[in-house]
Short mmCIF file of C-alpha atoms in Angstrom, two decimals:
data_model
loop_
_atom_site.label_atom_id
_atom_site.label_comp_id
_atom_site.label_asym_id
_atom_site.label_seq_id
_atom_site.Cartn_x
_atom_site.Cartn_y
_atom_site.Cartn_z
CA MET A 162 -2.97 0.57 20.50
CA ALA A 163 -3.02 2.23 16.94
CA PRO A 164 0.10 2.63 15.41
CA PRO A 165 1.74 5.50 15.84
CA HIS A 166 1.62 6.66 12.03
CA ARG A 167 -2.24 8.00 12.64
CA GLN A 168 -0.82 10.53 14.45
CA ALA A 169 0.98 12.29 12.40
CA GLY A 170 -1.07 15.03 10.25
CA ARG A 171 -3.39 14.24 8.23
CA VAL A 172 -4.33 15.26 5.05
CA ALA A 173 -7.43 16.68 4.24
CA ARG A 174 -10.42 14.67 2.48
CA PHE A 175 -11.74 15.28 -0.69
CA ALA A 176 -15.15 13.85 -1.53
CA GLY A 177 -14.90 12.84 -4.73
CA PRO A 178 -12.18 10.63 -6.54
CA PHE A 179 -9.74 12.97 -8.17
CA PRO A 180 -8.66 15.92 -5.81
CA PRO A 181 -5.97 18.18 -6.07
CA LEU A 182 -3.54 17.53 -4.86
CA ARG A 183 -2.79 18.44 -1.33
CA GLY A 184 1.01 18.74 0.12
CA SER A 185 2.51 17.57 3.21
CA VAL A 186 -0.21 19.47 6.58
CA ALA A 187 2.37 18.16 8.84
CA LEU A 188 3.88 21.22 11.34
CA GLY A 189 7.58 20.83 11.84
CA VAL A 190 7.01 20.09 15.29
CA VAL A 191 4.30 17.41 14.07
CA ALA A 192 7.06 16.21 11.83
CA MET A 193 8.94 15.15 14.03
CA ALA A 194 6.59 13.60 17.08
CA ALA A 195 5.56 11.08 14.04
CA VAL A 196 9.11 10.12 13.48
CA ALA A 197 10.10 9.53 17.01
CA ALA A 198 6.61 7.37 17.24
CA ALA A 199 7.32 5.85 14.27
CA THR A 200 10.64 4.62 15.54
CA ARG A 201 9.49 4.02 18.85
CA TRP A 202 6.31 1.63 16.88
CA ARG A 203 9.06 0.26 14.86
CA LEU A 204 11.70 -1.48 17.53
CA LEU A 205 8.37 -2.27 19.35
CA LEU A 206 7.82 -4.64 16.42
CA VAL A 207 11.17 -5.70 16.10
CA LEU A 208 12.00 -7.02 20.21
CA SER A 209 8.11 -8.82 19.54
CA ALA A 210 9.62 -10.34 16.89
CA ALA A 211 12.50 -11.40 17.98
CA GLY A 212 11.39 -12.96 21.67
CA LEU A 213 11.35 -10.25 23.46
CA GLY A 214 8.43 -10.51 25.71
CA VAL A 215 7.57 -6.97 24.88
CA THR A 216 4.01 -6.18 26.82
CA GLY A 217 1.75 -5.12 25.02
CA ALA A 218 3.21 -4.96 21.90
CA PRO A 219 1.60 -3.67 18.72
CA GLN A 220 1.07 -7.10 15.99
CA PRO A 221 2.79 -5.71 12.67
CA PRO A 222 -0.21 -4.88 9.45
CA ASN A 223 -0.46 -7.13 7.07
CA ILE A 224 0.31 -6.80 3.92
CA LEU A 225 -1.29 -7.47 0.35
CA LEU A 226 0.01 -7.35 -2.82
CA LEU A 227 -2.75 -7.30 -5.65
CA LEU A 228 -0.36 -7.66 -9.11
CA MET A 229 -2.19 -7.63 -12.28
CA ASP A 230 -0.15 -8.88 -15.70
CA ASP A 231 -0.52 -6.66 -18.03
CA MET A 232 -3.34 -4.37 -17.00
CA GLY A 233 -2.77 -0.92 -18.07
CA TRP A 234 -3.28 2.42 -16.79
CA GLY A 235 -6.52 3.05 -19.12
CA ASP A 236 -7.89 -0.27 -17.75
CA LEU A 237 -10.42 1.37 -14.82
CA GLY A 238 -13.07 4.11 -14.20
CA VAL A 239 -10.92 5.68 -11.20
CA TYR A 240 -9.00 6.57 -14.50
CA GLY A 241 -11.34 7.52 -16.69
CA GLU A 242 -12.16 4.36 -18.60
CA PRO A 243 -16.10 4.88 -19.78
CA SER A 244 -17.32 2.20 -19.80
CA ARG A 245 -17.12 2.64 -15.65
CA GLU A 246 -17.10 -1.84 -15.47
CA THR A 247 -15.29 -1.42 -11.89
CA PRO A 248 -16.77 -0.29 -9.36
CA ASN A 249 -15.22 -2.55 -6.18
CA LEU A 250 -11.18 -0.95 -8.01
CA ASP A 251 -13.32 2.25 -8.18
CA ARG A 252 -14.45 2.40 -4.31
CA MET A 253 -10.92 1.14 -3.11
CA ALA A 254 -9.59 4.40 -4.27
CA ALA A 255 -12.33 6.54 -3.30
CA GLU A 256 -11.89 5.44 0.17
CA GLY A 257 -8.06 4.87 0.04
CA MET A 258 -5.40 6.91 -2.83
CA LEU A 259 -4.93 7.24 -6.26
CA PHE A 260 -1.66 7.78 -7.20
CA PRO A 261 -1.87 8.55 -11.27
CA ASN A 262 2.49 8.81 -11.85
CA PHE A 263 3.06 4.86 -10.34
CA TYR A 264 5.79 3.31 -12.52
CA THR A 265 6.73 -0.34 -13.16
CA ALA A 266 10.48 -0.75 -13.43
CA ASN A 267 10.77 -3.28 -16.45
CA PRO A 268 8.77 -3.11 -19.47
CA LEU A 269 7.88 -7.22 -19.35
CA CYS A 270 7.09 -9.03 -17.37
CA SER A 271 9.89 -11.42 -15.52
CA PRO A 272 11.87 -7.92 -14.86
CA SER A 273 9.43 -5.93 -13.50
CA ARG A 274 8.86 -9.21 -11.03
CA ALA A 275 11.43 -9.38 -9.45
CA ALA A 276 12.52 -5.51 -9.29
CA LEU A 277 8.93 -5.15 -6.38
CA LEU A 278 10.29 -8.12 -4.86
CA THR A 279 14.04 -7.26 -4.42
CA GLY A 280 13.09 -3.47 -4.22
CA ARG A 281 15.59 -3.37 -7.02
CA LEU A 282 16.51 -2.10 -10.75
CA PRO A 283 16.57 -5.56 -13.07
CA ILE A 284 19.70 -4.89 -14.68
CA ARG A 285 21.38 -5.24 -10.38
CA SER A 286 19.69 -8.14 -10.30
CA GLY A 287 20.05 -9.94 -13.21
CA PHE A 288 17.27 -9.33 -14.30
CA TYR A 289 18.05 -8.70 -17.83
CA THR A 290 20.53 -10.16 -20.65
CA THR A 291 23.38 -9.03 -23.11
CA ASN A 292 22.56 -10.89 -25.89
CA GLY A 293 21.46 -7.89 -27.68
CA HIS A 294 21.44 -4.61 -27.27
CA ALA A 295 18.25 -2.78 -25.02
CA ARG A 296 16.13 -6.38 -25.77
CA ASN A 297 13.99 -7.51 -23.09
CA ALA A 298 13.60 -10.77 -22.27
CA TYR A 299 12.27 -13.54 -19.21
CA THR A 300 11.60 -16.61 -17.74
CA PRO A 301 9.77 -18.94 -20.69
CA GLN A 302 10.30 -22.34 -19.89
CA GLU A 303 13.38 -22.80 -21.61
CA ILE A 304 15.55 -20.47 -19.39
CA VAL A 305 18.63 -21.79 -17.78
CA GLY A 306 19.03 -18.75 -14.90
CA GLY A 307 16.08 -17.40 -11.51
CA ILE A 308 15.99 -14.82 -9.20
CA PRO A 309 20.02 -15.48 -7.61
CA ASP A 310 20.88 -16.62 -3.76
CA SER A 311 22.32 -13.78 -3.10
CA GLU A 312 19.09 -11.50 -3.78
CA LEU A 313 17.30 -11.11 -0.18
CA LEU A 314 13.51 -11.35 -1.46
CA LEU A 315 10.83 -9.59 0.77
CA PRO A 316 8.90 -12.22 2.00
CA GLU A 317 12.91 -13.44 3.26
CA LEU A 318 13.00 -10.35 5.18
CA LEU A 319 9.66 -10.25 6.87
CA LYS A 320 10.53 -13.41 8.34
CA GLU A 321 12.19 -11.23 10.89
CA ALA A 322 8.74 -9.65 11.59
CA GLY A 323 7.06 -12.25 12.29
CA TYR A 324 5.11 -12.77 9.21
CA THR A 325 3.63 -15.69 7.08
CA SER A 326 3.57 -15.38 3.34
CA LYS A 327 2.61 -17.01 0.35
CA ILE A 328 2.22 -16.49 -3.47
CA VAL A 329 -0.66 -16.52 -5.04
CA GLY A 330 -0.68 -17.00 -9.41
CA LYS A 331 2.28 -16.06 -11.22
CA TRP A 332 5.68 -17.09 -9.77
CA HIS A 333 8.21 -16.29 -13.21
CA LEU A 334 11.80 -15.82 -11.25
CA GLY A 335 12.46 -19.25 -12.70
CA HIS A 336 11.47 -22.87 -12.75
CA ARG A 337 14.77 -24.66 -11.66
CA PRO A 338 13.96 -26.43 -8.08
CA GLN A 339 16.44 -23.48 -6.73
CA PHE A 340 14.88 -20.30 -8.02
CA HIS A 341 11.47 -21.34 -6.92
CA PRO A 342 9.19 -19.30 -4.14
CA LEU A 343 9.70 -21.65 -1.36
CA LYS A 344 13.49 -21.75 -1.89
CA HIS A 345 12.94 -17.38 -1.75
CA GLY A 346 11.02 -16.53 2.02
CA PHE A 347 7.42 -17.68 0.63
CA ASP A 348 5.95 -20.33 3.39
CA GLU A 349 2.86 -21.12 0.62
CA TRP A 350 2.52 -21.12 -3.16
CA PHE A 351 -0.29 -22.02 -5.44
CA GLY A 352 0.56 -20.84 -9.09
CA SER A 353 2.34 -21.63 -11.28
CA PRO A 354 5.81 -20.49 -12.76
CA ASN A 355 5.43 -18.83 -15.63
CA CYS A 356 2.21 -17.75 -17.74
CA HIS A 357 -1.21 -18.96 -18.86
CA PHE A 358 0.94 -19.96 -22.72
CA GLY A 359 0.11 -23.00 -24.17
CA PRO A 360 -1.68 -25.95 -24.72
CA TYR A 361 1.87 -27.53 -26.10
CA ASP A 362 2.14 -30.96 -27.22
CA ASN A 363 3.71 -32.13 -23.98
CA LYS A 364 6.23 -34.15 -26.37
CA ALA A 365 8.53 -31.02 -27.44
CA ARG A 366 7.23 -28.92 -24.81
CA PRO A 367 5.67 -29.51 -22.04
CA ASN A 368 2.72 -27.83 -20.30
CA ILE A 369 3.01 -25.34 -18.39
CA PRO A 370 2.96 -26.76 -14.42
CA VAL A 371 0.69 -25.38 -11.67
CA TYR A 372 1.86 -26.25 -7.70
CA ARG A 373 0.68 -26.73 -4.26
CA ASP A 374 3.52 -25.34 -2.72
CA TRP A 375 6.61 -28.28 -3.48
CA GLU A 376 4.13 -30.56 -5.12
CA MET A 377 2.82 -30.31 -8.59
CA VAL A 378 -0.71 -30.27 -8.34
CA GLY A 379 -1.45 -30.64 -12.64
CA ARG A 380 -0.89 -28.07 -16.39
CA PHE A 381 -3.06 -26.03 -17.77
CA TYR A 382 -4.94 -26.90 -20.65
CA GLU A 383 -4.91 -29.81 -18.36
CA GLU A 384 -6.27 -30.33 -15.34
CA PHE A 385 -6.90 -26.66 -15.82
CA PRO A 386 -8.29 -26.24 -18.72
CA ILE A 387 -8.60 -23.11 -20.69
CA ASN A 388 -10.83 -22.80 -23.63
CA LEU A 389 -9.11 -20.60 -26.06
CA LYS A 390 -12.29 -20.56 -28.32
CA THR A 391 -14.16 -19.66 -26.00
CA GLY A 392 -11.82 -17.96 -22.64
CA GLU A 393 -13.45 -19.62 -20.84
CA ALA A 394 -11.62 -20.77 -17.76
CA ASN A 395 -12.39 -20.87 -13.68
CA LEU A 396 -8.33 -20.00 -12.45
CA THR A 397 -9.17 -16.59 -11.19
CA GLN A 398 -12.05 -18.00 -9.24
CA ILE A 399 -9.36 -20.22 -7.38
CA TYR A 400 -7.10 -18.34 -7.90
CA LEU A 401 -9.07 -16.00 -5.73
CA GLN A 402 -10.62 -19.06 -3.26
CA GLU A 403 -7.02 -19.31 -2.75
CA ALA A 404 -6.56 -15.91 -0.80
CA LEU A 405 -9.05 -16.63 1.14
CA ASP A 406 -8.35 -19.08 2.55
CA PHE A 407 -5.64 -17.63 3.65
CA ILE A 408 -6.60 -14.56 4.76
CA LYS A 409 -9.08 -16.65 7.29
CA ARG A 410 -5.98 -19.58 8.23
CA GLN A 411 -3.39 -16.53 9.25
CA GLN A 412 -6.32 -15.02 11.22
CA ALA A 413 -8.05 -17.12 13.13
CA ALA A 414 -4.15 -17.67 13.95
CA HIS A 415 -3.87 -14.03 15.16
CA ARG A 416 -0.22 -14.19 12.60
CA PRO A 417 0.30 -11.38 10.31
CA PHE A 418 0.47 -12.13 7.26
CA PHE A 419 2.05 -10.92 3.58
CA LEU A 420 0.00 -12.26 0.48
CA HIS A 421 0.91 -12.33 -3.04
CA TRP A 422 -1.88 -12.01 -5.34
CA ALA A 423 -0.54 -12.48 -8.66
CA ILE A 424 -3.04 -13.37 -11.02
CA ASP A 425 -3.10 -12.91 -14.89
CA ALA A 426 -5.81 -13.51 -16.72
CA THR A 427 -5.39 -9.72 -18.16
CA HIS A 428 -3.02 -11.51 -20.00
CA ALA A 429 -2.79 -12.74 -24.16
CA PRO A 430 -5.12 -14.90 -24.11
CA VAL A 431 -7.39 -13.91 -21.28
CA TYR A 432 -10.45 -15.77 -19.99
CA ALA A 433 -12.81 -15.62 -17.58
CA SER A 434 -15.00 -18.04 -15.64
CA ARG A 435 -18.60 -19.23 -17.39
CA PRO A 436 -20.58 -15.79 -15.34
CA PHE A 437 -18.41 -13.36 -16.18
CA LEU A 438 -18.22 -14.24 -19.84
CA GLY A 439 -20.12 -12.15 -22.60
CA THR A 440 -20.51 -9.11 -18.93
CA SER A 441 -18.28 -6.30 -20.38
CA GLN A 442 -18.77 -3.14 -23.32
CA ARG A 443 -15.42 -4.26 -23.65
CA GLY A 444 -15.13 -7.59 -25.17
CA ARG A 445 -13.14 -10.34 -23.40
CA TYR A 446 -10.28 -8.24 -21.92
CA GLY A 447 -13.53 -6.43 -20.44
CA ASP A 448 -14.72 -9.48 -19.00
CA ALA A 449 -11.36 -10.83 -17.36
CA VAL A 450 -10.90 -6.72 -16.46
CA ARG A 451 -14.57 -7.55 -14.04
CA GLU A 452 -13.62 -10.68 -12.71
CA ILE A 453 -11.01 -9.21 -11.05
CA ASP A 454 -12.91 -6.42 -10.15
CA ASP A 455 -15.25 -8.48 -8.49
CA SER A 456 -12.04 -10.37 -6.86
CA VAL A 457 -10.90 -7.77 -5.38
CA GLY A 458 -14.34 -6.53 -4.04
CA LYS A 459 -14.89 -9.83 -2.18
CA ILE A 460 -11.14 -9.39 -0.66
CA LEU A 461 -11.65 -5.68 0.54
CA HIS A 462 -14.76 -7.84 1.99
CA LEU A 463 -13.03 -10.00 3.80
CA LEU A 464 -10.92 -8.71 5.95
CA ARG A 465 -14.03 -5.71 6.98
CA ASP A 466 -16.00 -9.07 7.66
CA LEU A 467 -13.22 -10.01 10.16
CA SER A 468 -13.10 -7.13 11.18
CA ILE A 469 -9.06 -6.94 10.93
CA ALA A 470 -9.55 -3.76 7.74
CA GLU A 471 -7.75 -1.77 10.36
CA ASN A 472 -4.64 -3.11 9.91
CA THR A 473 -4.41 -4.49 7.06
CA PHE A 474 -1.85 -2.44 3.98
CA VAL A 475 -3.61 -3.08 0.47
CA PHE A 476 -1.93 -1.94 -2.55
CA PHE A 477 -3.00 -2.86 -6.06
CA THR A 478 -0.84 -2.37 -9.45
CA SER A 479 0.35 -3.81 -12.44
CA ASP A 480 3.57 -5.88 -13.25
CA ASN A 481 4.03 -3.90 -16.79
CA GLY A 482 1.85 -2.07 -19.70
CA ALA A 483 -0.86 -2.90 -21.32
CA ALA A 484 0.33 -5.03 -24.58
CA LEU A 485 -1.81 -3.65 -27.47
CA ILE A 486 0.12 -5.69 -29.75
CA SER A 487 -2.86 -7.67 -28.34
CA ALA A 488 -4.97 -5.08 -28.49
CA PRO A 489 -8.14 -4.54 -29.24
CA ARG A 490 -9.67 -8.17 -28.20
CA GLN A 491 -7.24 -9.53 -25.60
CA GLY A 492 -5.41 -6.06 -24.34
CA GLY A 493 -6.31 -3.33 -22.30
CA SER A 494 -6.10 -0.22 -22.93
CA ASN A 495 -2.77 2.69 -21.37
CA GLY A 496 -5.06 5.73 -21.35
CA PRO A 497 -3.16 8.75 -23.14
CA PHE A 498 0.79 6.95 -23.58
CA LEU A 499 2.24 6.35 -26.19
CA CYS A 500 2.25 2.33 -26.78
CA GLY A 501 2.74 -0.72 -24.21
CA LYS A 502 4.33 -3.28 -23.02
CA GLN A 503 7.44 -4.15 -24.58
CA THR A 504 8.41 -0.44 -24.59
CA THR A 505 10.03 2.16 -22.27
CA PHE A 506 7.80 4.86 -23.44
CA GLU A 507 4.97 5.95 -20.89
CA GLY A 508 2.05 3.27 -21.85
CA GLY A 509 4.41 0.54 -21.52
CA MET A 510 5.81 2.04 -18.33
CA ARG A 511 3.09 3.88 -16.34
CA GLU A 512 0.83 2.04 -14.35
CA PRO A 513 -2.61 1.66 -12.29
CA ALA A 514 -2.12 2.25 -8.33
CA ILE A 515 -4.01 2.24 -5.27
CA ALA A 516 -3.63 2.06 -1.53
CA TRP A 517 -5.58 1.11 1.14
CA TRP A 518 -6.23 1.15 4.38
CA PRO A 519 -8.30 2.28 6.01
CA GLY A 520 -7.90 4.26 9.31
CA HIS A 521 -4.39 5.16 8.36
CA ILE A 522 -3.98 6.71 4.35
CA PRO A 523 -6.48 9.02 4.00
CA ALA A 524 -9.95 8.48 2.37
CA SER A 525 -10.60 10.13 -1.71
CA GLN A 526 -6.51 11.38 -1.77
CA VAL A 527 -4.56 11.89 -5.60
CA SER A 528 -0.68 11.52 -4.74
CA HIS A 529 1.40 13.23 -8.14
CA GLN A 530 4.36 11.22 -5.80
CA LEU A 531 6.59 9.53 -8.76
CA GLY A 532 6.42 5.91 -7.43
CA SER A 533 7.41 2.63 -8.42
CA ILE A 534 6.85 -1.16 -8.59
CA MET A 535 10.06 -1.36 -6.28
CA ASP A 536 9.03 1.49 -3.43
CA LEU A 537 6.58 -1.76 -2.92
CA PHE A 538 9.38 -3.16 -1.17
CA THR A 539 10.95 -0.79 1.12
CA THR A 540 7.22 0.73 1.94
CA SER A 541 6.60 -3.29 3.07
CA LEU A 542 9.17 -3.54 5.40
CA SER A 543 8.56 -0.04 7.42
CA LEU A 544 5.33 -1.81 7.61
CA ALA A 545 6.73 -4.63 10.23
CA GLY A 546 9.45 -1.77 11.40
CA LEU A 547 12.08 -3.42 9.42
CA GLU A 548 15.03 -1.28 7.81
CA PRO A 549 15.67 -2.34 4.33
CA PRO A 550 19.08 -4.38 3.76
CA ARG A 551 22.42 -1.71 3.89
CA ASP A 552 25.17 -4.61 2.45
CA ARG A 553 23.51 -3.06 -1.51
CA ALA A 554 21.69 -0.59 -3.25
CA ILE A 555 18.11 -0.16 -2.59
CA ASP A 556 16.45 1.62 -5.26
CA GLY A 557 12.21 1.49 -3.79
CA LEU A 558 11.42 4.17 -1.06
CA ASP A 559 9.36 4.10 1.69
CA LEU A 560 6.44 5.09 0.69
CA LEU A 561 4.54 5.85 4.32
CA PRO A 562 5.08 9.66 4.17
CA THR A 563 3.86 10.08 1.03
CA MET A 564 -0.09 7.89 2.47
CA LEU A 565 0.00 9.01 5.43
CA GLN A 566 0.56 12.71 5.69
CA GLY A 567 1.08 13.70 1.61
CA ARG A 568 5.14 14.23 1.24
CA LEU A 569 6.31 14.51 -1.74
CA THR A 570 9.88 13.11 -2.51
CA ASP A 571 12.06 14.23 -4.91
CA ARG A 572 12.91 11.32 -6.94
CA PRO A 573 14.49 10.18 -10.65
CA VAL A 574 12.39 7.12 -12.51
CA PHE A 575 14.49 5.19 -14.45
CA TYR A 576 13.25 3.55 -17.72
CA TYR A 577 15.14 0.29 -18.63
CA ARG A 578 14.91 -1.66 -22.04
CA GLY A 579 16.96 -4.90 -20.88
CA ASN A 580 20.96 -3.83 -19.95
CA THR A 581 19.62 -0.46 -21.76
CA LEU A 582 18.92 3.09 -20.16
CA MET A 583 16.64 4.27 -22.60
CA ALA A 584 15.16 7.18 -20.21
CA VAL A 585 15.03 9.12 -17.39
CA THR A 586 12.28 11.22 -15.28
CA ARG A 587 12.42 14.00 -13.22
CA GLY A 588 9.90 16.05 -12.19
CA GLN A 589 7.66 16.68 -15.13
CA TYR A 590 9.97 16.63 -17.73
CA LYS A 591 11.85 12.61 -19.11
CA ALA A 592 14.62 12.37 -21.32
CA HIS A 593 14.91 9.46 -24.22
CA PHE A 594 18.37 9.23 -24.58
CA TRP A 595 17.40 5.84 -26.83
CA THR A 596 13.84 5.13 -28.47
CA TRP A 597 12.81 1.91 -30.65
CA THR A 598 9.49 -0.32 -30.55
CA ASN A 599 11.13 -3.26 -32.13
CA SER A 600 12.44 -4.13 -35.26
CA TRP A 601 11.11 -3.14 -39.09
CA GLU A 602 11.05 -7.45 -39.44
CA GLU A 603 9.39 -7.25 -37.27
CA PHE A 604 6.69 -4.77 -38.33
CA ARG A 605 6.38 -5.94 -40.92
CA GLN A 606 4.87 -9.13 -39.78
CA GLY A 607 2.32 -7.52 -38.41
CA VAL A 608 3.88 -7.03 -34.83
CA ASP A 609 3.48 -3.08 -33.80
CA PHE A 610 4.02 -1.86 -30.14
CA CYS A 611 1.92 0.94 -30.57
CA PRO A 612 -0.88 0.33 -33.31
CA GLY A 613 -2.71 3.90 -34.41
CA GLN A 614 -0.02 5.53 -32.59
CA ASN A 615 3.07 6.24 -34.58
CA VAL A 616 4.71 10.06 -33.90
CA SER A 617 7.76 10.13 -36.05
CA GLY A 618 11.16 10.47 -34.98
CA VAL A 619 10.07 8.89 -31.34
CA THR A 620 8.18 5.38 -32.43
CA THR A 621 11.18 4.21 -33.89
CA HIS A 622 11.47 0.64 -35.90
CA SER A 623 15.77 0.80 -35.40
CA GLN A 624 17.62 1.46 -32.90
CA GLU A 625 18.34 5.73 -32.16
CA GLU A 626 20.59 7.03 -30.11
CA HIS A 627 20.06 10.70 -28.51
CA THR A 628 22.60 10.38 -25.63
CA LYS A 629 23.94 13.78 -26.54
CA LEU A 630 21.18 15.43 -27.33
CA PRO A 631 17.67 14.03 -25.58
CA LEU A 632 14.21 14.15 -26.60
CA VAL A 633 12.73 15.62 -23.56
CA PHE A 634 9.03 16.11 -23.04
CA HIS A 635 6.89 17.66 -20.77
CA LEU A 636 4.76 15.51 -19.43
CA GLY A 637 1.84 17.47 -17.50
CA ARG A 638 1.66 19.44 -20.87
CA ASP A 639 2.47 16.07 -23.10
CA PRO A 640 1.54 12.89 -21.71
CA GLY A 641 1.66 11.33 -24.82
CA GLU A 642 4.85 12.20 -25.39
CA ARG A 643 4.23 13.42 -28.95
CA PHE A 644 6.25 17.01 -28.63
CA PRO A 645 9.43 17.40 -27.74
CA LEU A 646 10.82 20.19 -26.55
CA SER A 647 13.25 22.41 -29.03
CA ILE A 648 16.44 21.85 -28.23
CA ALA A 649 16.96 25.68 -29.13
CA SER A 650 14.30 26.78 -25.77
CA THR A 651 15.40 27.60 -22.54
CA GLU A 652 12.95 25.23 -20.90
CA TYR A 653 15.14 22.41 -22.34
CA LEU A 654 18.04 23.09 -20.71
CA ASP A 655 16.49 23.34 -17.84
CA ALA A 656 15.05 20.34 -18.14
CA LEU A 657 18.94 19.35 -19.24
CA ARG A 658 20.55 20.44 -16.68
CA GLN A 659 17.88 18.03 -13.53
CA ILE A 660 18.11 15.47 -15.30
CA THR A 661 22.10 14.82 -16.37
CA PRO A 662 23.08 14.76 -13.08
CA VAL A 663 21.28 12.32 -12.11
CA VAL A 664 21.96 9.58 -14.77
CA ARG A 665 25.95 10.62 -14.56
CA GLN A 666 25.80 9.70 -10.66
CA HIS A 667 23.11 6.84 -11.14
CA GLN A 668 25.36 5.31 -13.85
CA GLU A 669 29.22 5.88 -12.63
CA ALA A 670 27.99 3.41 -9.53
CA LEU A 671 25.64 0.73 -10.98
CA VAL A 672 27.67 -2.43 -10.59
CA PRO A 673 24.96 -4.87 -12.93
CA GLY A 674 23.69 -8.21 -11.83
CA GLN A 675 25.02 -11.35 -13.47
CA PRO A 676 22.81 -11.89 -16.52
CA GLN A 677 20.59 -13.97 -15.91
CA LEU A 678 18.41 -14.72 -18.75
CA ASN A 679 21.03 -14.54 -21.79
CA VAL A 680 21.12 -18.97 -21.77
CA CYS A 681 18.36 -21.73 -23.33
CA ASN A 682 18.75 -25.05 -22.60
CA ARG A 683 15.41 -26.93 -23.70
CA ALA A 684 16.53 -30.11 -21.04
CA VAL A 685 16.05 -27.56 -17.95
CA MET A 686 11.84 -27.35 -19.19
CA ASN A 687 10.98 -31.04 -18.14
CA TRP A 688 12.60 -31.35 -14.93
CA ALA A 689 9.88 -33.22 -12.90
CA PRO A 690 9.13 -31.90 -9.87
CA PRO A 691 6.93 -34.21 -7.14
CA GLY A 692 3.80 -34.80 -8.20
CA CYS A 693 4.20 -35.66 -11.26
CA GLU A 694 4.52 -39.40 -11.35
CA LYS A 695 0.66 -40.06 -9.73
CA LEU A 696 -0.17 -37.23 -12.79
CA GLY A 697 1.70 -39.32 -15.82
CA LYS A 698 3.74 -36.47 -16.95
CA CYS A 699 7.14 -37.38 -15.57
CA LEU A 700 8.71 -36.79 -18.64
CA MET A 701 12.23 -37.38 -20.37
CA PRO A 702 14.15 -34.08 -20.61
CA PRO A 703 14.79 -33.63 -24.50
CA GLU A 704 18.56 -34.22 -26.05
CA SER A 705 20.37 -30.79 -26.26
CA VAL A 706 22.63 -27.96 -25.01
CA PRO A 707 22.60 -24.51 -23.44
CA GLU A 708 21.92 -21.80 -26.60
CA LYS A 709 21.59 -18.06 -26.43
CA CYS A 710 18.27 -16.99 -25.65
CA SER A 711 16.92 -16.21 -28.94
CA TRP A 712 15.03 -12.87 -27.64
CA PRO A 713 13.01 -10.75 -30.82
CA HIS A 714 14.55 -7.90 -31.85
#
């Protein structure tokens, strides 16, 4: 039984990877029929998941979310990278839908990952700090906080529709036992609670552990070596095999599955396995991208071989913009956009994004829908025939009408840095209420989030407030945010009339969560997980007391 989404009006197909945008082709009657069919589909799924024995009830589609780490908008050939070294991802775009206007929810890793799995802005779930104004924060080893029990994560909700869920790679939502992914809905995990920082001396600071479910199976730079000199590591191949094995097992068991493949090869220090080292025109970072591209190709190939491609929704994106502070050797490209990771300029927030679902998403489409990483939460629930929770604010949209019918939904994009609303985009207009890259102190020490991109009055090294007269850019004409509109122009006033009420409504209704990223304590680094005994890695907690986390200025 084909899902009723396929009965909806379909947009025209185009041969090239960059077709012109088409609006919805579904006429009123067809659209109403599609909604009715989707309602019947969801009802069947819910009744089937509840074990009510519905004859011929369809199995919901499998869901694969491929989340990269610090990969930039400009790192893929389909987005214009001149080396054209991503044939599999480019083919994925040609067979699916490309989103050139897709955003993360925060320019840093931990908050953006919390947003994806909760469908909520990080400030709602507590993934921010109040230790400083507009301070970025994440979950280093010594962090005390993590994802609160009160948050409902995507894998937990998907259980209602019978899904088995696995995360492969980087979790980054807390280190302590209560924050473990298997306590928040995932059935399986292979990966690490953090990035592959290190190596450390295992005295003052341990090397970061790697887990299989609840058991620690080693640590980065030890059982899972990374050669910082050559960049050689087999982690991407290990993560690939974990994904392939999981897909095969779930297909054999005829269970719908959710796979969150969150690998980190493009996060400095970047790495690649030996067959890929030295193969890119872009150096070691390009080697890592090429291996990721090859891995995505193998995953999609397996779905075809198992004859489940048409029942598997795949989405590829990144957690934040490329880390230009590490470029060009250890960082990627944000294309024409300003600055990168850690900033709320377009380079820090706009991400590569590709949706793939053969037989459902028409091939070779480009959608100019303003999309968000939070939409993957709501869209995944919709695919499973489930509604998002109604007892809390959900920021993610259901993108199925966009992907299946070409519809566009007017929505704002909020750019938060820590607990501060820095900017808002609506339509083509972006208004900055605060501008800041990083402090003069850091900049003078060589820390530069916007190398070679100084824009006077915009890329500021002091926190500049523009709440009374926002800096406004037209992102269609000026994607690089170099030419703010004149405050005396009619266009400026019209843009503010669109944005101001949205900001007011958002701020009046906002209820921030309890901040999770304020307190650090070195003692929590050395919690002894199961398996450390056999590895001889049980460490005594150092003498330490909680303190405010010291975040960069």
